[in-house]
């Protein structure tokens, strides 16, 4: 039970505080001794208030405290986010105060310099729009200058520095820069951020004006500017050309070849330029072999590269590019007939065209040929059971394919002989080789006799064997006596270029070479059918490996690897075999390739 409260009768002195102690009655003596020892002065409570009044006031006070607690809880709920972030905000405020102490400042602004990662640079620059009166710039945008009103003449090898530092370290910085020999220079008093912004705006405006002027110049002088690189290259070529020209006191002398289609245009230069003299000569009146200018359509033009690998055609023979292009695509398709793999070549050709137009174009063309023959063979990525064959299945008709390849080879050989005869007799006026040579009409006759004899031996030939033997003897006689017979027909009294014995001995070996050549040429074309059969067989080998692996994903992976192997390795081998048939079996009959290509001056390098 609490002791009765007494109202103090004495007045509190200055700097004294009054305390009200409430304690149980049983500890009255202990409390009295304690407070007396501490120097407390006991004051009696007033008798004006009863215990009831005090209890009532305590109840009121308790209710008020409960209301205050409720209001505090309501405030906590209303400002929960703020209360939860109080530790972060206090920490943030401490860091901000730390930065403020380290930053230079003026009347309106704080100045802060730091390095920012490039990926955060845009985010930093956006802060200028987010926070009012914020200016953000880098070192390149600085526009500080020393006070022009002060005598600050810069001596040689001197540089100006702008030091920005907190005001509280001004004395320390001043001592440091003075010991280093720095000369203090005042900044302009009227230097303000808005002046810098205004100057920057003026600079941007001036740059826009300059850019507009540049665009206007580009529009007005577009032709001249566009031809600058050509003009410089043309001038360079002219100087190089002059260094290789004979010249006198007044003239330069230049001799060269002009395409017949450009001759009229070239001769008109004499009227266009003063003191220019142009004379032309026909090809037949010049003792020098003219260069060859190839002129082919877009479809066969990429194959010029492969023809030139053997040699450029001379001026007195037919350009073999069209015939080569057609036969090479046929040979490739016959040996590598597969629709799926051909389409892969076609796709690779489109991709490669972006890097090398010539190789890409060749790859596209052989891809089309392989796809067409793939439809003929009914082959799709090596499988012959997915699409029907429009012509024949090579693996099921081996003998037919081999015979057909020889027949196809004979046809190409006959055409090659005919082209060779035309080149030698009509263009080169050489009847000795065109009629009596082993690559001329005599050679064609020997090949025909050889075929007749072989067909008669196997009892499938419509022509008697004796006819073949007669043609063979005639062809041999023509080859052995080709030079004297040709000289007689031409009216040349000199029948031999060497001793008779040496000539006929050499002629005998030439006949043996011709017989072997005809046989090897015909047999070589069996490789066309062999590769057509081998193409299917190679895939079947991978198919067997896939089955041994248990099929499924493993088997599928083996088949994919097999197709990649076939496309890469066999595709390359077939390409090489096609070139071999072209170069050795066919070119040897009609193409010499000992010419040189016409190269205009703008494509030549005189420094080499």
XYZ file of C-alpha atoms in Angstrom, residues 445-446 448-454 456 463-475:
23
model
C 39.605 -41.337 -137.418
C 41.866 -43.446 -135.198
C 36.514 -44.100 -134.497
C 38.398 -47.153 -135.845
C 39.323 -48.185 -132.326
C 35.662 -48.053 -131.227
C 34.493 -50.012 -134.291
C 37.054 -52.750 -133.680
C 36.191 -53.066 -129.968
C 32.974 -55.809 -133.358
C 29.937 -51.732 -138.509
C 32.143 -54.617 -139.672
C 35.499 -55.077 -138.047
C 37.329 -54.783 -141.385
C 36.098 -51.223 -141.810
C 37.603 -50.350 -138.485
C 40.940 -51.925 -139.447
C 41.028 -49.983 -142.733
C 40.313 -46.689 -140.960
C 43.015 -47.468 -138.411
C 45.628 -48.111 -141.148
C 44.659 -44.910 -142.983
C 44.916 -42.848 -139.810
